[in-house]
Structure formats: C-alpha cells, structure tokens
XYZ file of C-alpha atoms in Angstrom:
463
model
C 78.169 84.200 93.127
C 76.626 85.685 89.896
C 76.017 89.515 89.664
C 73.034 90.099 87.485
C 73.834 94.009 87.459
C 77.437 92.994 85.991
C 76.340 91.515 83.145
C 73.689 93.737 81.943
C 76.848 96.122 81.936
C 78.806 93.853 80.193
C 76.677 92.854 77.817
C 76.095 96.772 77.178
C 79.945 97.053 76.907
C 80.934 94.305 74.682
C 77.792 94.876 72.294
C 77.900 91.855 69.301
C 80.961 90.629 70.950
C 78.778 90.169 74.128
C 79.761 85.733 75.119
C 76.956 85.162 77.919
C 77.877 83.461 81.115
C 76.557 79.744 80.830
C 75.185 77.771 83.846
C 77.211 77.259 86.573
C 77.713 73.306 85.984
C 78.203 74.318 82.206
C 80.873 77.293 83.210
C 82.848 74.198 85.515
C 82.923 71.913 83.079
C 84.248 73.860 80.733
C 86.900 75.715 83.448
C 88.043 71.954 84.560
C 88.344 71.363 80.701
C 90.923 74.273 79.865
C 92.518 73.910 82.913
C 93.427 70.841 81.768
C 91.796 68.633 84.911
C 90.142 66.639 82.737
C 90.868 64.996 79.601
C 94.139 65.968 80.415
C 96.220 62.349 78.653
C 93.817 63.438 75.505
C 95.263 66.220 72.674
C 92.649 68.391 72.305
C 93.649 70.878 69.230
C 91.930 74.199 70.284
C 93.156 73.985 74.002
C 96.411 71.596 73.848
C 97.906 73.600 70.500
C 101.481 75.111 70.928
C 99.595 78.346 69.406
C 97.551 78.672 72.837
C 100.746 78.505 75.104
C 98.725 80.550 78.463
C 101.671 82.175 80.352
C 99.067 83.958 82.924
C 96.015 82.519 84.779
C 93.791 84.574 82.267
C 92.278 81.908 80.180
C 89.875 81.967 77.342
C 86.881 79.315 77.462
C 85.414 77.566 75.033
C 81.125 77.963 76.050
C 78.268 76.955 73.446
C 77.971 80.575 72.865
C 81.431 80.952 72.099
C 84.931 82.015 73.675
C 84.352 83.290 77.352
C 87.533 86.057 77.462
C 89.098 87.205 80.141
C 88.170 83.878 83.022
C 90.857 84.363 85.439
C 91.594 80.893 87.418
C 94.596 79.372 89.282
C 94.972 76.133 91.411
C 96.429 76.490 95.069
C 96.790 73.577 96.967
C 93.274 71.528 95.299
C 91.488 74.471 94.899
C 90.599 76.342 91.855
C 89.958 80.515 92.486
C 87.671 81.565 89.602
C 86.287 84.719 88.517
C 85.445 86.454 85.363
C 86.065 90.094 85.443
C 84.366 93.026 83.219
C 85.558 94.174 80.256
C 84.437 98.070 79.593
C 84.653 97.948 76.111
C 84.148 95.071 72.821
C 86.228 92.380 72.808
C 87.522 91.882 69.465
C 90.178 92.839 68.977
C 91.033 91.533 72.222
C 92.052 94.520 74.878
C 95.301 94.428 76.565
C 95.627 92.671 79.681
C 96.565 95.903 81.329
C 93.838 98.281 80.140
C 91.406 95.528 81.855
C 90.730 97.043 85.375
C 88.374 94.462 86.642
C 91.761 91.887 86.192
C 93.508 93.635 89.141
C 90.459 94.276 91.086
C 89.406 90.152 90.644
C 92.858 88.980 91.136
C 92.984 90.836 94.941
C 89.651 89.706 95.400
C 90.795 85.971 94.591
C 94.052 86.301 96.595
C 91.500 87.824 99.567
C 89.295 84.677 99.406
C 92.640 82.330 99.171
C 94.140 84.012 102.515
C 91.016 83.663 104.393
C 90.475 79.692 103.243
C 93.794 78.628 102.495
C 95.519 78.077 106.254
C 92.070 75.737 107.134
C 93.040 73.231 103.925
C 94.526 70.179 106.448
C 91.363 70.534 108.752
C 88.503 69.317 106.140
C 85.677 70.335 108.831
C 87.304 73.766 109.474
C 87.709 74.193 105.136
C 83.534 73.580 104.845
C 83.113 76.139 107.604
C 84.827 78.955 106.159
C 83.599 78.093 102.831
C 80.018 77.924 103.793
C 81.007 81.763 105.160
C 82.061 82.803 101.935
C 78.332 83.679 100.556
C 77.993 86.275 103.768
C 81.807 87.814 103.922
C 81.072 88.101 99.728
C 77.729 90.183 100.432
C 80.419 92.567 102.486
C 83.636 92.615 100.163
C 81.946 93.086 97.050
C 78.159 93.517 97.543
C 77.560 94.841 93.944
C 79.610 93.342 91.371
C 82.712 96.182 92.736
C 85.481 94.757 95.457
C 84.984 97.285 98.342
C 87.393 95.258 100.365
C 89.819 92.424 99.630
C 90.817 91.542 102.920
C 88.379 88.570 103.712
C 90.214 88.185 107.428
C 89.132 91.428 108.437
C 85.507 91.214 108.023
C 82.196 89.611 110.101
C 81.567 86.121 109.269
C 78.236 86.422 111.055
C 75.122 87.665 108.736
C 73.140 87.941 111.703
C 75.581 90.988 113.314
C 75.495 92.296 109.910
C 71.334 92.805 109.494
C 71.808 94.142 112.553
C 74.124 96.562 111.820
C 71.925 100.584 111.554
C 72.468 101.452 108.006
C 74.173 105.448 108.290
C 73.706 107.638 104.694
C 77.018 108.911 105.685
C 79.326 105.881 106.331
C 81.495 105.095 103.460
C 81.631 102.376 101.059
C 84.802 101.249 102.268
C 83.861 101.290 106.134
C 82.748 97.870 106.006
C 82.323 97.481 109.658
C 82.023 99.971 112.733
C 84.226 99.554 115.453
C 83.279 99.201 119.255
C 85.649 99.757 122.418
C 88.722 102.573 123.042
C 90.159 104.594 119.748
C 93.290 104.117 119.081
C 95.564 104.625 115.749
C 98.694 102.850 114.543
C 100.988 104.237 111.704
C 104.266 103.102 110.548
C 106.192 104.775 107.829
C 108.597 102.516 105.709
C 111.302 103.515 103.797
C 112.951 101.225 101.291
C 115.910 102.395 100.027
C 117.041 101.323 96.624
C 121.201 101.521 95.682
C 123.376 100.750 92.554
C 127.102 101.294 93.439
C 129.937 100.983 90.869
C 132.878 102.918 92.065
C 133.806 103.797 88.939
C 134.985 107.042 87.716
C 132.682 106.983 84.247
C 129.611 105.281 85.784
C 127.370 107.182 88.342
C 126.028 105.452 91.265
C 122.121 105.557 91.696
C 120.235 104.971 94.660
C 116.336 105.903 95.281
C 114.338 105.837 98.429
C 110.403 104.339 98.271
C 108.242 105.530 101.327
C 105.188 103.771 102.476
C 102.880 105.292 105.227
C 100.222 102.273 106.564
C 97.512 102.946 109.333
C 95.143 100.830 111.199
C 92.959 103.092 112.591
C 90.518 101.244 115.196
C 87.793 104.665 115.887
C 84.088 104.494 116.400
C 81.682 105.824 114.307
C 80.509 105.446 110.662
C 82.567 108.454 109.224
C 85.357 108.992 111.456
C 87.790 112.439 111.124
C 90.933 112.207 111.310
C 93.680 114.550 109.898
C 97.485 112.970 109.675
C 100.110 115.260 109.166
C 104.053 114.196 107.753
C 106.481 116.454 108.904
C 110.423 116.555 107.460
C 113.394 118.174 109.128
C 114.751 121.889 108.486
C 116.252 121.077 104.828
C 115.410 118.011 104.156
C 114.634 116.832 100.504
C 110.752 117.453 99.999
C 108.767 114.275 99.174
C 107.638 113.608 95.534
C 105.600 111.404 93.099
C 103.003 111.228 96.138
C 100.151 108.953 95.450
C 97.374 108.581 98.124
C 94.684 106.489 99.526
C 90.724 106.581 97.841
C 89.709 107.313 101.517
C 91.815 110.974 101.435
C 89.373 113.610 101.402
C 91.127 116.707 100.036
C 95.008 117.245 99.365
C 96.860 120.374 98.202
C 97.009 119.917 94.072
C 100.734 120.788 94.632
C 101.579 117.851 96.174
C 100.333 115.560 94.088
C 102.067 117.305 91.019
C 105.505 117.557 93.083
C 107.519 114.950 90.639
C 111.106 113.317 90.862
C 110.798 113.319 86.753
C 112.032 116.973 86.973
C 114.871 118.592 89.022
C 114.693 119.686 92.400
C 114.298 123.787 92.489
C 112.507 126.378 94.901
C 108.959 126.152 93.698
C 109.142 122.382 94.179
C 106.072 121.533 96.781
C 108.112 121.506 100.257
C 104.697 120.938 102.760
C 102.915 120.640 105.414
C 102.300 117.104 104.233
C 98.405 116.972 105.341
C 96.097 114.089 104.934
C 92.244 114.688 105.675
C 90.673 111.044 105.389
C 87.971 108.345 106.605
C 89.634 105.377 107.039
C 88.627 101.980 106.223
C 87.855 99.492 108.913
C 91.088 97.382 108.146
C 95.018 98.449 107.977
C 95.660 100.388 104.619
C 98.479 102.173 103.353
C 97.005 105.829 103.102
C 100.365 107.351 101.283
C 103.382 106.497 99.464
C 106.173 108.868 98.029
C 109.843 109.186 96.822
C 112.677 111.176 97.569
C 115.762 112.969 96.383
C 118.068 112.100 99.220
C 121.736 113.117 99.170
C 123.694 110.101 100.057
C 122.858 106.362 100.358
C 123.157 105.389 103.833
C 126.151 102.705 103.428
C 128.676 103.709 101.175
C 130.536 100.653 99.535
C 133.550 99.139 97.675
C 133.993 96.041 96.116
C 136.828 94.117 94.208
C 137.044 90.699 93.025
C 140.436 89.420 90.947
C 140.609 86.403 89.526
C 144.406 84.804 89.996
C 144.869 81.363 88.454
C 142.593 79.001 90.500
C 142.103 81.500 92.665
C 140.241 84.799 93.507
C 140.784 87.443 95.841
C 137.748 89.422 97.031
C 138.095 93.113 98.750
C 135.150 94.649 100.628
C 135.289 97.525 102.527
C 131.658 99.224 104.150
C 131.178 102.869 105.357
C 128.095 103.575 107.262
C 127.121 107.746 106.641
C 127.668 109.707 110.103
C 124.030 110.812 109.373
C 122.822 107.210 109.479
C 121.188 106.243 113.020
C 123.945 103.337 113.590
C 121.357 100.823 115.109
C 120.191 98.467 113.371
C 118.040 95.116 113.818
C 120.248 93.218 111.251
C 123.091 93.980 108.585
C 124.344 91.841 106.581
C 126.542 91.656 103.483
C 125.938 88.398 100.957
C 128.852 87.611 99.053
C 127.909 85.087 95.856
C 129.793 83.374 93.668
C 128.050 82.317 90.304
C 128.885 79.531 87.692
C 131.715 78.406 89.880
C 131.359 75.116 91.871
C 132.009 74.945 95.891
C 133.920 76.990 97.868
C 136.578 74.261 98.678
C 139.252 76.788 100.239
C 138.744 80.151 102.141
C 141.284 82.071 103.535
C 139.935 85.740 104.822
C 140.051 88.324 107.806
C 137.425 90.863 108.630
C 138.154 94.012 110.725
C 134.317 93.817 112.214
C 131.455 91.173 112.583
C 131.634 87.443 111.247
C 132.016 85.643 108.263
C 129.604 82.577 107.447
C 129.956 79.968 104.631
C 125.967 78.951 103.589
C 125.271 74.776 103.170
C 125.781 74.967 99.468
C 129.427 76.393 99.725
C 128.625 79.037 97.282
C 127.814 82.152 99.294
C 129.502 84.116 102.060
C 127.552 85.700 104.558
C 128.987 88.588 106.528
C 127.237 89.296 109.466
C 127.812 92.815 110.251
C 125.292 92.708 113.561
C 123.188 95.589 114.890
C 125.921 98.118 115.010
C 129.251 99.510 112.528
C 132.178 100.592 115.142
C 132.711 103.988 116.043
C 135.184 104.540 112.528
C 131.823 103.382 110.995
C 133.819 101.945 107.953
C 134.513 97.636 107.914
C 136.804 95.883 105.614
C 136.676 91.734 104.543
C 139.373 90.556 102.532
C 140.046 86.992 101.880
C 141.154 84.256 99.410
C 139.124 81.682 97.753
C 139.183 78.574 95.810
C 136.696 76.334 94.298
C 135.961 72.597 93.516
C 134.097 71.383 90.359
C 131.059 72.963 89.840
C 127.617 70.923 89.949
C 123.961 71.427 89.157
C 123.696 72.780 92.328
C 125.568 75.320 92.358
C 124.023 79.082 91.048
C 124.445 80.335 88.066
C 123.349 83.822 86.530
C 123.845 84.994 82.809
C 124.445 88.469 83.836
C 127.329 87.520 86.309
C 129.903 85.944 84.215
C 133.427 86.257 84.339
C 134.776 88.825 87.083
C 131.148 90.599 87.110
C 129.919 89.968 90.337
C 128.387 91.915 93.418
C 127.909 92.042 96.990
C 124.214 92.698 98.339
C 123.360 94.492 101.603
C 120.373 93.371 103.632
C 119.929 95.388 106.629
C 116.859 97.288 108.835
C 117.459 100.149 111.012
C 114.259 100.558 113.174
C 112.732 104.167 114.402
C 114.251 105.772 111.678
C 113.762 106.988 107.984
C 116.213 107.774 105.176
C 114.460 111.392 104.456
C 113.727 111.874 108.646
C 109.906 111.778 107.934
C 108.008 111.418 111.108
C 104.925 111.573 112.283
C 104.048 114.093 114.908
C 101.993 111.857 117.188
C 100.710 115.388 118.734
C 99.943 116.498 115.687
C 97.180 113.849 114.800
C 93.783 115.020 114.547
C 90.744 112.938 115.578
C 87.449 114.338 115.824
C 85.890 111.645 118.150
C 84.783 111.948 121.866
C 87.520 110.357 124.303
C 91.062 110.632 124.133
C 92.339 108.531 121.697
C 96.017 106.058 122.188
C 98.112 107.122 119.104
C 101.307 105.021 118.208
C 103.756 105.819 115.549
C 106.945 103.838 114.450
C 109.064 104.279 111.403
C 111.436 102.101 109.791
C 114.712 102.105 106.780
C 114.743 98.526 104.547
C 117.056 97.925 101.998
C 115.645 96.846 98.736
C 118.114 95.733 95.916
C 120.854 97.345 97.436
C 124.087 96.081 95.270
C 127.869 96.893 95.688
C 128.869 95.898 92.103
C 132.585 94.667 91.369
C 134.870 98.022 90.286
C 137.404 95.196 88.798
C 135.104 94.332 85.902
C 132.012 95.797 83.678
C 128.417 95.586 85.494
C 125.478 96.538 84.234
C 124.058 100.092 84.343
C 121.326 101.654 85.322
C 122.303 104.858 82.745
C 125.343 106.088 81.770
C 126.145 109.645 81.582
C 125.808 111.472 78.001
C-alpha cells in the first residue's frame, strides 16, 4: 500500500536529500537484492562489504535515484514484512535510529500484520485469504499514512460492514470499531517486582516494583465515558513516574510530575488516582507506574563454597508476613555455570522439592503455592560435577564462586503496593448496567539472590 499524502511530507521533510519511492516491482527487486535472496553465492561490494555489517532489520537500498534510508524488512517463516517509515527531517547526516518515530510506529504495525497472517502459514488457502484481507483491515489500522491500531486480530475483515458503518464527528481515531451487545469492562493490574539481593554488609540490596493497569472495555457507542479510579491503602507508598494511555482525557499535572528520581516527602502526589478516558475498541494498557515499596516480598540468603571437587550450596527463603502467602507457582532455580554435569547431589530441604533439569546443570526447587506457617525455607546440599561439555552453560559474569539463585513465582489477586481497583467505583456513562471485573496480580521479574560467599555485580554501591 503506497500513501501518496506520506510522501509529499517526506519529500517536504528531507528537501535535496528527498530518494523517491520507485515502482513497486523496482522497490522488490531491489529489497530481495539487499536482503540477500538473490544473488546471494555472488560478492557484491556495496551490499556484501564488511563496512555494511546490518545488525537491525533497518536497511538502506540501493534505487536508481539513489540510497532508499530507513526500509525496515525482516523474514519470518518465507515471508518478508516491509515498510518504509518517514523521516521528519533531511537525511544526511543520517538521523539516529531512535529519533526516527515512524521506526517504532512501522515496526508494531509489521509485527500487527505478522500476528494476524503468521498462524495461517501451513494452510496455503487460509494464507491467500487473510492476505487478500490485508488491503481492507490496512484501510482501518492505518487509513492515512499514521498506525491508528496495530492489532490486526481485533479488527473487521469485512469492507462491506465497514461502508456500512454511520460515520460519528465525535468517535475517536482510535475507536476503530463500535461495539454491539451487553457492556462490560475487564481490568487487571500487574505488578512486576524487580530484586537484587547481596547480603552483604557494604552492598545495598535494590529491588523496584513496575505496575501495569490493562483494560478491555467492550461499551457501545462511538465515544464512550468512562472514569477508572486506583485506590492504595491508608499509608501506602504513593505511585510515581506515571505514564498514561493517548485515550486519557484529563489527569491532575501532579501526577504525572510525581517522580521516583527524587525522594519520597509530604508534597509528593499521594491521589485519588483518576483516569477520565475513551477507550479503544481493543485491550490496551491505559496506565503504568512505579513504586517506593518498603520491603521485597521474599527475603533471601544464599551461599555457595567451593571445597576441593566439591561445593556446598546454602539457601534459606523468608516470605514477608505482609505478603498474601498464596501463590500460583514459586520456584527457586539454582544454576551452575562453566562447570560440567551434576554427577553427585547430596541435599535436604526443610519445605517443597528439589528437581535436577535434563542437562544436569540446574536445580529446581519447587517451593509450591504456599511457604509454611514460619514462612522461612532452607535447602542445603552437596554437589559434584563430571567433565564439562559444550552443553553445558556458561556465563562470563558468573565465574568462579559468583553465582545466584533466581526466584520465579506469581501470587494472584494481589499487588506489591495493595493497588486495587474499586469495582464500585468505576464510572460509565452508558444506558444499562454494565458487568465490571477486576483482578490484580504480583510477577517476579529478574528477581536474583546473589552468592554472599563471593563478589557479584552491583547495581550501585554506596558513596
């Protein structure tokens, strides 16, 4: 699809550094060319040079008008995504990848298009289909030149239902579609929670928690109301470094400026969290945020000794008594780098079970879905190792003693700051009574008990 609007503006923008766009069968040959899917057993200087060593799918192409910069392409299973994205400005010198907006915006459109066609690639009939349905779900997602909406699933493969469709001066851009039958919203807050421990007396421990609030919000109408509303327990941490959705209407300016780059004190921004907005036809996340919290939720301790052929490994686990202790999984992963296989384990845990993985070069402890009522577990054991193959993992940063354990563990209906929504407390202005469902959930995300018997490397260390 060529947008004729796009480059007028981009040959506005780029001035006498302006490359047109050649014919289509001109702009494939020349895309199979650098992509190397042709002529590919022949050295061609200008494309094959060690000089032009691509390490991203933004490629350069050679045209008879000259270099066409940025073309972002990549191959997934036979097919080639292609685009060629605007650059706001001239193009020599050439612009950093990352002050090119239209890269980001091209690359989730591509990724869009490859979810929608990608699962029909075994089924040829099926693949022509959905590919012949591009033109019409293109007209939708990005009917200007501008993605409007990257997620090809969600929108109406029939043009017909589209024509159809009464055109409202008030509905949104990103409403794509309207929605027919009862209202009903779903929100789910997700809280990852980020931990470096050391136990060490001249290293601090850092941990950070990452919220994410998504909706799917299925309402009739082309400009739906609807007013969400985040509410934290009596002394909780506030939330900070808030960034929201496009479709947010108005926000208090103090939110937004409420930052974890500067300490907590009492002006800090402490709520109501309110979110006026319109929301989009598909599931978006309308929020995300940090937070200051006091404690990680698992508190941990490991030490790892190396004694002749031998090591000896010490774990011990503490969940926090403020920590809901439910969980859907927990799990500690024990690995052992540039060593070969486990060939001897001795070890007793106090709580759970221990599992050896296929390559012999990982312990598993399986915690389960709940600590026991002390809330603290210990694993101690005894290991020995065979010669080491290409198999086995290896990791420049864990040498030696330096080693870690690495927590994976969810703990449904629950969130690391308490942030809930108040499903009373939703605001819909749209006849009938509308089904609201909330749900909130902790993750761990790089959560690492590193050895206290041996250096690790830090996050910061204190002046």
């Amino acid at each position: 699809r060529r947008y004729p609007t796009v480059e007028l503006r981009a040959e506005t923008f780029n001035g006498s550094t302006h490359v047109p766009i050649p014919s289509d069968s001109a702009f494939l040959k020349a895309l199979l060319f650098e992509l190397r899917l042709v002529d590919e057993h022949v050295f061609v200087e200008q494309r094959d040079t060690c000089t032009r060593i691509n390490h991203s799918c933004v490629h350069s192409v050679s045209t008879a008008a000259g270099e066409l910069w940025p073309v972002l392409a990549f191959r997934k299973s036979g097919l080639i995504y292609a685009c060629v994205p605007l650059v706001e400005g001239t193009l020599e010198p050439q612009p950093p990848l990352l002050t090119v907006r239209g890269l980001s915006q091209g690359l989730a459109l591509l990724l869009g298009i490859m979810d929608y066609v990608s699962p029909s690639r075994k089924n040829e009939a099926e693949l022509s289909a959905k590919v012949g349905q591009l033109r019409n779900l293109l007209i939708q997602a990005c009917p200007l030149g501008t993605p409007l909406n990257t997620n090809i699933r969600s929108l109406n493969p029939s043009f017909e239902d589209i024509q159809e469709m009464p055109v409202d001066k008030d509905q949104p851009a990103w409403r794509s579609s309207t929605y027919k039958g009862k209202p009903q919203v779903n929100v789910c807050i997700t809280e990852k929670v980020k931990c470096m421990q050391y136990d060490q007396r001249d290293v601090v421990d850092t941990w950070q928690v990452y919220g994410t609030v998504n909706c799917k919000c299925d309402i009739e109408g082309s400009a739906p109301s609807v007013t969400l509303s985040l509410t934290l327990p009596t002394n909780a941490p506030p939330l900070q470094d808030i960034v929201v959705h496009h479709c947010v209407t108005s926000v208090d300016p103090a939110m937004l400026l409420s930052t974890s780059a500067e300490p907590l004190h009492d002006s800090v921004y402490n709520g109501p969290y309110k979110f006026p907005f319109i929301p989009p036809s598909e599931s978006f996340n309308l929020c995300y945020y940090t937070s200051q919290v006091p404690v990680p939720p698992i508190l941990g301790c490991y030490q790892l000794v190396e004694e002749g052929s031998q090591i000896k490994i010490t774990v011990n686990l503490k969940l926090h008594e403020s920590i809901k202790n439910s969980f859907e999984y927990c799990e500690a992963r024990i690995p052992f780098f540039n060593r070969g296989p486990i060939a001897q384990l001795e070890y007793k845990v106090s709580y759970g079970q221990l599992d050896l993985s296929r390559e012999k070069s990982l312990l598993v402890w399986v915690i389960g879905q709940k600590f026991p009522k002390s809330l603290e577990v210990s694993l101690t054991g005894t290991v020995s190792f065979g010669t080491a193959g290409k198999e086995h993992p290896t990791d420049y940063v864990c040498t030696g003693n330096t080693a870690y354990v690495k927590l994976y563990f969810r703990i449904p209906d629950f969130t690391l700051t308490g942030c809930y929504v108040d499903q009373h407390c939703v605001q819909i202005f749209v006849p009938g009574k509308p089904k609201i469902t909330a749900s909130r959930e902790l993750i761990s995300s790089d959560y690492y008990i590193w050895n206290s018997k041996a250096p690790a490397p830090m996050v910061y260390k204190p002046l």
